[in-house]
Structure formats: C-alpha cells, structure tokens
Short mmCIF file of N, CA and C in Angstrom, two decimals:
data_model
loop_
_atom_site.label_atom_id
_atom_site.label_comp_id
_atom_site.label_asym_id
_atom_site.label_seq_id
_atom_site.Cartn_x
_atom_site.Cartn_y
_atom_site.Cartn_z
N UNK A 1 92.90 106.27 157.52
CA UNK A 1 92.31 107.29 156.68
C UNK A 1 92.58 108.65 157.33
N UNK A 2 92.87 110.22 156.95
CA UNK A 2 93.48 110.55 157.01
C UNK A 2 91.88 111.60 157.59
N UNK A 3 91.90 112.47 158.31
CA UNK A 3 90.64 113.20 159.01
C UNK A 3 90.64 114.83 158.18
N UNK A 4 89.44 114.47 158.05
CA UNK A 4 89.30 116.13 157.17
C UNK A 4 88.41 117.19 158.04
N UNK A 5 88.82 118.13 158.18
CA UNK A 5 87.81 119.50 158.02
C UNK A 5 86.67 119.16 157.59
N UNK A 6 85.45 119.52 158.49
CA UNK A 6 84.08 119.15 158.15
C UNK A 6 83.54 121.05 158.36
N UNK A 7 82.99 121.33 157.03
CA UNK A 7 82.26 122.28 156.39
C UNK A 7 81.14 122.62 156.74
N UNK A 8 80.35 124.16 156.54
CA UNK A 8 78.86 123.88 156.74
C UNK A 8 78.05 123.08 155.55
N UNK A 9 77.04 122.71 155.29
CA UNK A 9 76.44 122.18 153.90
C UNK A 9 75.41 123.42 153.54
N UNK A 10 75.86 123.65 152.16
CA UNK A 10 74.75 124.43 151.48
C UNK A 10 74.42 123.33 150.52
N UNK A 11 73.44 123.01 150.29
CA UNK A 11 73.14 122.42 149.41
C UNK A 11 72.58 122.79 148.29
N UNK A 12 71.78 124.16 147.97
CA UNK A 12 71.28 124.61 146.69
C UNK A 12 72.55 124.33 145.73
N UNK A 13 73.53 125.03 145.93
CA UNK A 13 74.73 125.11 144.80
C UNK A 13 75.16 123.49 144.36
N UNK A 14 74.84 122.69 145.48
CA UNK A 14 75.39 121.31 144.97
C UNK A 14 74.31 120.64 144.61
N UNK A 15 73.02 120.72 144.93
CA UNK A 15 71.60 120.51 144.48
C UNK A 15 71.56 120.74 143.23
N UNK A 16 72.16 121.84 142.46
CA UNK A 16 71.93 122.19 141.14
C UNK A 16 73.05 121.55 140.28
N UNK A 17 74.09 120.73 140.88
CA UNK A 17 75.33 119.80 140.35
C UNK A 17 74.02 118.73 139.96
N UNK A 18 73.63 118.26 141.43
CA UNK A 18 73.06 116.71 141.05
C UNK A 18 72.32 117.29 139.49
N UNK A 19 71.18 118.10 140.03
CA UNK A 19 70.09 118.52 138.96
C UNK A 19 71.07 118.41 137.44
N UNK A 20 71.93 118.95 137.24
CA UNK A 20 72.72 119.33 136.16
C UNK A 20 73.59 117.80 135.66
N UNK A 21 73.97 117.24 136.09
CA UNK A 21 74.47 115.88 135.87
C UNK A 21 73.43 114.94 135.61
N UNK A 22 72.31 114.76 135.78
CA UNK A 22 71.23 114.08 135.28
C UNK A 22 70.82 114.61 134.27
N UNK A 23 70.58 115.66 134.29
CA UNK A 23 70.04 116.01 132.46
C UNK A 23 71.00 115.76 131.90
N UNK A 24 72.32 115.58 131.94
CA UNK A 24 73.37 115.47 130.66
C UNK A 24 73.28 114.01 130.38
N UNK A 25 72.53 113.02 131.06
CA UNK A 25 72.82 111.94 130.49
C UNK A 25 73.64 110.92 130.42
N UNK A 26 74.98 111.82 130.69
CA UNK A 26 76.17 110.80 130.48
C UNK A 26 77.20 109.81 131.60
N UNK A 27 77.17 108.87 130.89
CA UNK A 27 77.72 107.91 131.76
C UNK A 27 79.32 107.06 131.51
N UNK A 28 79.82 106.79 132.37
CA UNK A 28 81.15 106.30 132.20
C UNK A 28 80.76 104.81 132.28
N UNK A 29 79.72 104.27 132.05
CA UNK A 29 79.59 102.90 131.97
C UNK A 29 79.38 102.28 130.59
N UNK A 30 80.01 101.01 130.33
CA UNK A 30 79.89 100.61 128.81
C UNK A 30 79.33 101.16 128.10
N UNK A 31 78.48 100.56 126.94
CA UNK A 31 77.90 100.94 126.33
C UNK A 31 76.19 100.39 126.62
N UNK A 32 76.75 99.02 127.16
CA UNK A 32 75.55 97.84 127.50
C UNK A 32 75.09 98.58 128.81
N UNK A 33 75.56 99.25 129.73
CA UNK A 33 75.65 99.34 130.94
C UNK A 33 76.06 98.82 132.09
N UNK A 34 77.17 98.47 131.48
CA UNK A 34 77.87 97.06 131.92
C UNK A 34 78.98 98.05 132.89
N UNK A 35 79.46 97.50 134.15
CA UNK A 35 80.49 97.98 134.76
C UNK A 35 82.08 97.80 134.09
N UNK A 36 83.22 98.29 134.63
CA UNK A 36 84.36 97.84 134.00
C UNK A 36 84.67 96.55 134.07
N UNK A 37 85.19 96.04 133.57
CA UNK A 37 86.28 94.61 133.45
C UNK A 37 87.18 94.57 132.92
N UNK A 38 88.21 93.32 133.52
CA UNK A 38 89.14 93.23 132.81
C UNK A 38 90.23 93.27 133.82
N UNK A 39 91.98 92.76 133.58
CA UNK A 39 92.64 92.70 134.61
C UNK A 39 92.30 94.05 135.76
N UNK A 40 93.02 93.36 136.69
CA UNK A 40 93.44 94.66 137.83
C UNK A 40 94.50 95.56 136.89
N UNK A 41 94.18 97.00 137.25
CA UNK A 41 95.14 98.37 136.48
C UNK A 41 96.63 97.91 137.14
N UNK A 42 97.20 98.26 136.50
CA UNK A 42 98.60 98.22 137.33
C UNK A 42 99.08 99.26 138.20
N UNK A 43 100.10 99.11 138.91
CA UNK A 43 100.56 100.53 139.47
C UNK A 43 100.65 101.67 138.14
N UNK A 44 101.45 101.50 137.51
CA UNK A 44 101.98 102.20 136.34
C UNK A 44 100.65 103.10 135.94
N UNK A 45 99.92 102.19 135.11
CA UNK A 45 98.32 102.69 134.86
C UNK A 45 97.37 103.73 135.26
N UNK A 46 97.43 103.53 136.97
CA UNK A 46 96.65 104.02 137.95
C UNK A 46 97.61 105.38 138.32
N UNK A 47 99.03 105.38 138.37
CA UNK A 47 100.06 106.82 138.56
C UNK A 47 100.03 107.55 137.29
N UNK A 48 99.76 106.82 135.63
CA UNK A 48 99.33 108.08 134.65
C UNK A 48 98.49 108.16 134.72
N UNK A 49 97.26 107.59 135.50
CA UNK A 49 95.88 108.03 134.87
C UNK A 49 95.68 109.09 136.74
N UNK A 50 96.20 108.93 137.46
CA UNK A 50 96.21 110.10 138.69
C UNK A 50 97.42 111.27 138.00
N UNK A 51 98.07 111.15 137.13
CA UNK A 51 98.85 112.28 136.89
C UNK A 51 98.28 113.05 135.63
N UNK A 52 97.32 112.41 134.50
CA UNK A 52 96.88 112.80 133.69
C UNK A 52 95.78 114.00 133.82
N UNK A 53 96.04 115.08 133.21
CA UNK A 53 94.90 116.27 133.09
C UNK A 53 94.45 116.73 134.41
N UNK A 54 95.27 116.88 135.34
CA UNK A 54 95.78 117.83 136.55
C UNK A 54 94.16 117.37 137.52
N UNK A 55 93.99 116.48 137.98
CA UNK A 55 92.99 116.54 139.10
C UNK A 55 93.97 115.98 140.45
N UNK A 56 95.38 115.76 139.93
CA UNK A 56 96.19 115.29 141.50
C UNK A 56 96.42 116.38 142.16
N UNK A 57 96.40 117.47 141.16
CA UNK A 57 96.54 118.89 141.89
C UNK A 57 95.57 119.72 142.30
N UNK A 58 94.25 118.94 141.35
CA UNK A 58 92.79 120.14 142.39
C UNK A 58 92.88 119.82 143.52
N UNK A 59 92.60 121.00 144.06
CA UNK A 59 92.10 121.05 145.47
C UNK A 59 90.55 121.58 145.84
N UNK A 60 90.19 122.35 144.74
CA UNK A 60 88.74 122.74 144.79
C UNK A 60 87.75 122.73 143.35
N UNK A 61 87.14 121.47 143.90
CA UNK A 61 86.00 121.11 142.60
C UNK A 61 85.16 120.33 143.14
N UNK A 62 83.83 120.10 142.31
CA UNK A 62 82.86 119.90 142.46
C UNK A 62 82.77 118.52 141.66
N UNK A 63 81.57 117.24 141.92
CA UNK A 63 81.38 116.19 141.35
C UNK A 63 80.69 115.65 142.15
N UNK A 64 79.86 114.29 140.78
CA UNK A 64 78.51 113.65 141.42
C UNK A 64 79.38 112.24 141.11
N UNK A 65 79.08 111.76 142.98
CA UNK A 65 79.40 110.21 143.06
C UNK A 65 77.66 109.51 142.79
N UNK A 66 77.95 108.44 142.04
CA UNK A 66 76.87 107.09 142.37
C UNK A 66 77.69 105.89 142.88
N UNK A 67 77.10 105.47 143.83
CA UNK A 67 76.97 104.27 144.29
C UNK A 67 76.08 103.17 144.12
N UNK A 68 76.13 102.01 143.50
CA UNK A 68 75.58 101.54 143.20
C UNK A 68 75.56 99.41 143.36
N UNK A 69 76.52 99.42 144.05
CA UNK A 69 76.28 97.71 144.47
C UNK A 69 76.94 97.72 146.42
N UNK A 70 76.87 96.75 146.72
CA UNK A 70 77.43 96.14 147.92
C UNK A 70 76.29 96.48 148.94
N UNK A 71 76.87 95.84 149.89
CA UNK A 71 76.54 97.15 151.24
C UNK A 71 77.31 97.73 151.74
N UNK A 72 77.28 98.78 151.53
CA UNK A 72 77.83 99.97 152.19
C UNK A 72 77.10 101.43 152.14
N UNK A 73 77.93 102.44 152.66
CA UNK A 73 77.04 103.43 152.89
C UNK A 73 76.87 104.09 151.67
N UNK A 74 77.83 104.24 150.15
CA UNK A 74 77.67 104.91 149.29
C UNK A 74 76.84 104.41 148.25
N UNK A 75 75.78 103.81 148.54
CA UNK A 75 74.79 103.80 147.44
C UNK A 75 74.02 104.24 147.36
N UNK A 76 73.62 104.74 146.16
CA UNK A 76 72.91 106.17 146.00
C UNK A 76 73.99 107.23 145.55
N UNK A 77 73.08 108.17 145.33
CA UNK A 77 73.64 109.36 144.49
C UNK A 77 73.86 110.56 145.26
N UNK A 78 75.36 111.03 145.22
CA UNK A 78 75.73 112.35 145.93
C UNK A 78 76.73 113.24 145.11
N UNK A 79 76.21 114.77 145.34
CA UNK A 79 76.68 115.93 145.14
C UNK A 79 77.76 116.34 145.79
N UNK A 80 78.84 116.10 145.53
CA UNK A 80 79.90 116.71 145.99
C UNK A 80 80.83 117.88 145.73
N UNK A 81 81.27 118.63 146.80
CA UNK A 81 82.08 119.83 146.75
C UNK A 81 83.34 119.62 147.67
N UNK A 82 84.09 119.53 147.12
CA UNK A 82 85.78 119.45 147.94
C UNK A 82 86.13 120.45 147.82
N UNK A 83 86.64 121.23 149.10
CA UNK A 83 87.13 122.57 149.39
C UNK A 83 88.88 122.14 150.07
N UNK A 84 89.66 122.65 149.31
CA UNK A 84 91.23 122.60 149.99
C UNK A 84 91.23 121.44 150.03
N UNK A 85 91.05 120.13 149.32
CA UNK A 85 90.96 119.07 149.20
C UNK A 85 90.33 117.61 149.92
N UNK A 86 89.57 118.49 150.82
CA UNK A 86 88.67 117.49 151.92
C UNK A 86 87.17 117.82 151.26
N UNK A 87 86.29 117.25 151.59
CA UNK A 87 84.96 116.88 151.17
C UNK A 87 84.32 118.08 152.10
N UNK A 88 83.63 119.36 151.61
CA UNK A 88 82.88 120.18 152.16
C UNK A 88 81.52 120.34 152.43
N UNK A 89 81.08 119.35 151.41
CA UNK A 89 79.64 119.85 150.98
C UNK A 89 79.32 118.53 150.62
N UNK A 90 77.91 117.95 150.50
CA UNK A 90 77.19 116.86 150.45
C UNK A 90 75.79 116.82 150.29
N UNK A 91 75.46 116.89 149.18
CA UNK A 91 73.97 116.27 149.01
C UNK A 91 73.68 115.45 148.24
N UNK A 92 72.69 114.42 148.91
CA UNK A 92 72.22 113.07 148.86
C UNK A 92 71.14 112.95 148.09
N UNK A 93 71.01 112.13 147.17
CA UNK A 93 69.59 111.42 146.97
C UNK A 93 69.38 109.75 146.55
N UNK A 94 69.07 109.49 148.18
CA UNK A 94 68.99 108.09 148.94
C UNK A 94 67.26 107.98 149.07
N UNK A 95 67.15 106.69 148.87
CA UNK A 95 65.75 106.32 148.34
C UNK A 95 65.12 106.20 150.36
N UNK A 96 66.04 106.21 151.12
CA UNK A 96 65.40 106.08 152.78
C UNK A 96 66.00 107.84 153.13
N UNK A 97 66.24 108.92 152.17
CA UNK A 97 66.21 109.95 152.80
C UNK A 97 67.90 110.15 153.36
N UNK A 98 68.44 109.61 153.95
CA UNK A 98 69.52 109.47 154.81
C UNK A 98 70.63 110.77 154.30
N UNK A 99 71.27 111.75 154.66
CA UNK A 99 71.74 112.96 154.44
C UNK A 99 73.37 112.40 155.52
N UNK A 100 74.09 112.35 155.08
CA UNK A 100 75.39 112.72 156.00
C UNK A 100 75.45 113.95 156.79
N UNK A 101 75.87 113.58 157.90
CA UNK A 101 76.69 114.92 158.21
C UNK A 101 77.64 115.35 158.39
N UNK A 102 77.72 116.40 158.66
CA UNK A 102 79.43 117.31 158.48
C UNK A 102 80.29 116.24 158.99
N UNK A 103 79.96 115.40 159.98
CA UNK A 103 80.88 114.30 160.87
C UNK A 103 81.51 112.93 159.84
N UNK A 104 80.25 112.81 159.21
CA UNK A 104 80.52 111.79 158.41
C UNK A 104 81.08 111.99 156.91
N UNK A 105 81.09 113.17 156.71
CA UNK A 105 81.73 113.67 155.50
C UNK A 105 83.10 112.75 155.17
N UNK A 106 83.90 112.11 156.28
CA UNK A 106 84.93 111.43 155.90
C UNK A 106 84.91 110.04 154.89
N UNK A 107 83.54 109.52 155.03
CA UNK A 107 83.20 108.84 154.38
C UNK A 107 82.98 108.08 152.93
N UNK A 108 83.51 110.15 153.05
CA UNK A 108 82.45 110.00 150.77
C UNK A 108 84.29 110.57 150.54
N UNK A 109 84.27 110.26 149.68
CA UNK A 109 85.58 110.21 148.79
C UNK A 109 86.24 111.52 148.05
N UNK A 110 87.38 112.23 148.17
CA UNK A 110 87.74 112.55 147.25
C UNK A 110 88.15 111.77 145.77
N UNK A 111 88.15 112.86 144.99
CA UNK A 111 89.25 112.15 143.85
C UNK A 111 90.08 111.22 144.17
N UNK A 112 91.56 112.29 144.70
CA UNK A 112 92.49 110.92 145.32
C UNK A 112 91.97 109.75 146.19
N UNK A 113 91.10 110.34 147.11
CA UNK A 113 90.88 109.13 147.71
C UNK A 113 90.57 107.68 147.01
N UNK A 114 90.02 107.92 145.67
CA UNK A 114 88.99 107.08 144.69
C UNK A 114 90.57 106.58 144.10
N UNK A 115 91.85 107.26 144.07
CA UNK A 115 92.66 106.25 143.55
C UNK A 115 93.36 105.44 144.48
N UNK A 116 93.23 106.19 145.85
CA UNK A 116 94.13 105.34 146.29
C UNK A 116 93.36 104.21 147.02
N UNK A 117 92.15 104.28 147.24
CA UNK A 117 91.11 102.81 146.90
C UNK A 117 91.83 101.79 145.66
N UNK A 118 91.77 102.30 144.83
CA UNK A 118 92.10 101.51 143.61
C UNK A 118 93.45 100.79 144.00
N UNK A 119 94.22 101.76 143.97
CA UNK A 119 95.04 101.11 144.71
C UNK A 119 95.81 100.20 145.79
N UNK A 120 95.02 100.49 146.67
CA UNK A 120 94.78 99.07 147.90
C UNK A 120 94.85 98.36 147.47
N UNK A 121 93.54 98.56 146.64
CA UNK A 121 92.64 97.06 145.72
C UNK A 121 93.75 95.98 144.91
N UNK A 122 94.19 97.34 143.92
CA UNK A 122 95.74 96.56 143.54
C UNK A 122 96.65 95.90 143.90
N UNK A 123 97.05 96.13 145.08
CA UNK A 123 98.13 95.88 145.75
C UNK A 123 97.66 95.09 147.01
N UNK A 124 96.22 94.68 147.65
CA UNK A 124 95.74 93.39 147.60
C UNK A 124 95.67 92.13 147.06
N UNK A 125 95.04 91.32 147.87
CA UNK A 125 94.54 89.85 146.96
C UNK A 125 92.95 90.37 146.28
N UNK A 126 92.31 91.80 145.98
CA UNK A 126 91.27 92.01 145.90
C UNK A 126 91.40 91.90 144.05
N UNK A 127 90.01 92.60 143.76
CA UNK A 127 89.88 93.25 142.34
C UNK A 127 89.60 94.44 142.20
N UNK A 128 90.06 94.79 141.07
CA UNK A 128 89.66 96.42 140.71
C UNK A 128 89.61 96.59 139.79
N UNK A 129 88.53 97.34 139.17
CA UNK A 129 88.26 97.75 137.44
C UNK A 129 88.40 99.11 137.53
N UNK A 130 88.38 100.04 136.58
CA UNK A 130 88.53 101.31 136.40
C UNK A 130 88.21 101.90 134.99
N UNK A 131 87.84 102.87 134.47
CA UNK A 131 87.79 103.23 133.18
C UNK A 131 88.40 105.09 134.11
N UNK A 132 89.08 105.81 132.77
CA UNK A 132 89.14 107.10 133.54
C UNK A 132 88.96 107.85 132.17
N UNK A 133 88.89 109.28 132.51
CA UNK A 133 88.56 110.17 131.94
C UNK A 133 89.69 110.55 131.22
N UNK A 134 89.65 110.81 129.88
CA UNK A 134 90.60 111.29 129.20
C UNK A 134 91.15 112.43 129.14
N UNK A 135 90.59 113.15 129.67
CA UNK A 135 90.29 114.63 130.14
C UNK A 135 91.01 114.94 131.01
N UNK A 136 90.52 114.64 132.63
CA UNK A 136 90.92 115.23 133.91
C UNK A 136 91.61 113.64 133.98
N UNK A 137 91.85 112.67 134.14
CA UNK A 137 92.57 111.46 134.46
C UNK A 137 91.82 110.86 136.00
N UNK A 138 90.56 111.34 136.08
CA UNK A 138 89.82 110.95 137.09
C UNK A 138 89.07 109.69 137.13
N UNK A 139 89.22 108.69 137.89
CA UNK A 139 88.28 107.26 137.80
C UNK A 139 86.64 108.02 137.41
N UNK A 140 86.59 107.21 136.05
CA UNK A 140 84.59 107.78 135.49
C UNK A 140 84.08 106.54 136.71
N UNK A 141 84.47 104.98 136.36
CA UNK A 141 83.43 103.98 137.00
C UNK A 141 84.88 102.91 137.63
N UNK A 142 84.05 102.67 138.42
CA UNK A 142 85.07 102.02 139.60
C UNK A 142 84.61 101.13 139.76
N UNK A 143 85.22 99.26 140.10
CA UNK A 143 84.35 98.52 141.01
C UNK A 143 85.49 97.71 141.23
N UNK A 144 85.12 98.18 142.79
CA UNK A 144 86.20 97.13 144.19
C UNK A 144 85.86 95.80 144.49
N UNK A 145 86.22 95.03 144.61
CA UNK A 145 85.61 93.68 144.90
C UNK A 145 87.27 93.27 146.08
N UNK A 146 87.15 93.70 147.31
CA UNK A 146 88.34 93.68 148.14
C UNK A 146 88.76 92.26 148.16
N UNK A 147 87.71 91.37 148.67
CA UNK A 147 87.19 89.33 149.19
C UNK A 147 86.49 88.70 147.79
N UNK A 148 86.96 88.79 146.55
CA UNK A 148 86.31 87.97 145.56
C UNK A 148 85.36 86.77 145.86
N UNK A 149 85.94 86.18 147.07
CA UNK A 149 84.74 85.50 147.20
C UNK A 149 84.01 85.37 148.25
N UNK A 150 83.75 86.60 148.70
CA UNK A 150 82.83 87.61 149.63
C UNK A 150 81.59 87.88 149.15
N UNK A 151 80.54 87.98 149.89
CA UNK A 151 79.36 88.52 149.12
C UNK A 151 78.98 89.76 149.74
N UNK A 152 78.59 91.06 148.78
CA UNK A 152 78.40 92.00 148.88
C UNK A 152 79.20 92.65 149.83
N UNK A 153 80.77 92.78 149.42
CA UNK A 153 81.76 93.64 149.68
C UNK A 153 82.37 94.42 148.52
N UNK A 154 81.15 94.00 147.11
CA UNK A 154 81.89 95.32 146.13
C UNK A 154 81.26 96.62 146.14
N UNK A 155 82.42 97.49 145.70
CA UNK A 155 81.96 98.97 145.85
C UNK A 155 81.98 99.17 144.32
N UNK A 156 80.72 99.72 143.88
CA UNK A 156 80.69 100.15 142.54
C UNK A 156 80.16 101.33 142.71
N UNK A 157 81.19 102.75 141.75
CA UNK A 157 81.04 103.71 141.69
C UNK A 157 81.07 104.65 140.60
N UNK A 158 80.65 105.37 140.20
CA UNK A 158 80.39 106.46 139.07
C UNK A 158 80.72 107.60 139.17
N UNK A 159 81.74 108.38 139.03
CA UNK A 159 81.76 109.93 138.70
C UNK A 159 81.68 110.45 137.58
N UNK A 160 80.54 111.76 137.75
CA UNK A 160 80.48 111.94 137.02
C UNK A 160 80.70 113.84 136.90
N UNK A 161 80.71 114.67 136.05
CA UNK A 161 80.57 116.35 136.24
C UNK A 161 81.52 116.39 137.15
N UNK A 162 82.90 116.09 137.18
CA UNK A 162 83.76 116.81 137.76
C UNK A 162 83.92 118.44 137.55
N UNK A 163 83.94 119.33 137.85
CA UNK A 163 84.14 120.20 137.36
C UNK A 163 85.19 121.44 139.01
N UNK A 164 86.06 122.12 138.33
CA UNK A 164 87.34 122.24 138.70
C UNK A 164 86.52 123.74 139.39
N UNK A 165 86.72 124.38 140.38
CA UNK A 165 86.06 125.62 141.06
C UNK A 165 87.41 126.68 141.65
N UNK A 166 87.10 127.80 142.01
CA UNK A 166 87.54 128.83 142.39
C UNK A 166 87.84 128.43 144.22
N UNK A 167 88.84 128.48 144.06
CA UNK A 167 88.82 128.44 146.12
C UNK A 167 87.51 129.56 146.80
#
C-alpha cells in the first residue's frame, strides 16, 4: 500500500459532510437494503466504471464512507476529505468513540483505493460486488469477501456525498 501525507484534522467542515449525508437519506443499497450481488465485475467493468464521470482524476473531494460488516477497522461511519489525493481529514462516528489519527489515516480509503480493492478481489480466488454511480463512476456499495469461506473477513462499504472540492 502506497504511504500518504498525513494532514492536520479539522473536523467542523467534515462534521457538517457527515451531518449533511444523513439528512439526504440516500443510499446505494437495494431497494430491500440488501447489499450488492451477483458475479464478480470484470476487469473491463471495474476500468469503465473507474474511467466514468472523472473521479480517476480527482484529486480533491470530499465523501462519507460506512462500514458496515466483518472485523475490521472500517465499521462505522466516516467523513472524509482527500487532499492531492491522499486522505486528509477524518471524522468518525464509532459507537466505542475511536477517532483515527493523522498516522492511521492510511487506513481509510480513497476512491481509487476502493477500486483497486475491487480489484484484488477480482483477480483473486475472493468475491466482489459493486454497484457505482452513474454520475462520478465511483463504487456507491461494495462488499469484499477475500476467503469465501472465512468468517468475518467481508468488508462491506457505502459511499456516499462524494462531492468534488477546490485544492
């Protein structure tokens, strides 16, 4: 994994992402609330939907990850700000409190990073679902399952309020 620039955290400005992505309601999950399914994406798939509606080229925008199965560290809900394309900014709302810091910022995902997860996944013996945005071509809901028949090694994830910022 590739080491990023760790930022100071302001959190009001990304505090008011989370705040603002919860009142809208909206979700990239079924209709049932069901996660994705269905084959693994292909290469093909996963290179138009990373080339579609220019997010291979942001470098500075804002978006709220959920995490929501396995164990791992991304479950729960975070505010994110990517500056020059590394993860700057981070705020959490984790039911034990738990806040990253600037150190661990490597942790939480860009965009690309979220495809080229997918991609591993692909190009593993793993699984991978995806739905993306028609819009920006950004993974909405994600779920990794690396060891299918592993227990609690899937990563299920949600983006949501991407929204594209000013350097």
């Amino acid at each position: 994994m590739r080491r990023r620039r760790a930022r100071s955290l302001a959190v009001a400005p990304v505090g008011a992402l989370l705040g603002a992505a919860a009142l809208s309601g909206c979700t990239p999950w079924g209709a049932a609330g069901e996660p994705p399914q269905g084959p693994n994406p292909s290469e093909e798939d996963l290179a138009q939907a990373r080339e579609r509606g220019g997010t291979a080229d942001m470098a500075d925008y804002s978006y709220v990850l959920e995490g929501t199965c396995g164990e791992q560290q991304l479950v729960g809900r975070w505010a994110v700000r990517v500056t020059g394309g590394a993860v700057a900014e981070v705020a959490s709302e984790i039911p034990d409190g738990w806040t990253p810091t600037a150190e661990q910022y490597e942790d939480i995902p860009t965009v690309p990073d979220l495809f080229d997860r997918l991609e591993a996944a692909v190009a593993g013996d793993g699984n991978a679902h995806a739905t993306f945005s028609p819009h920006w071509g950004h993974p909405m809901a994600l779920v990794l399952d690396p060891m299918p028949a592993a227990i609690d090694d899937e990563t299920c994830l949600t983006v949501t309020a991407v929204t594209p910022r000013e350097p």
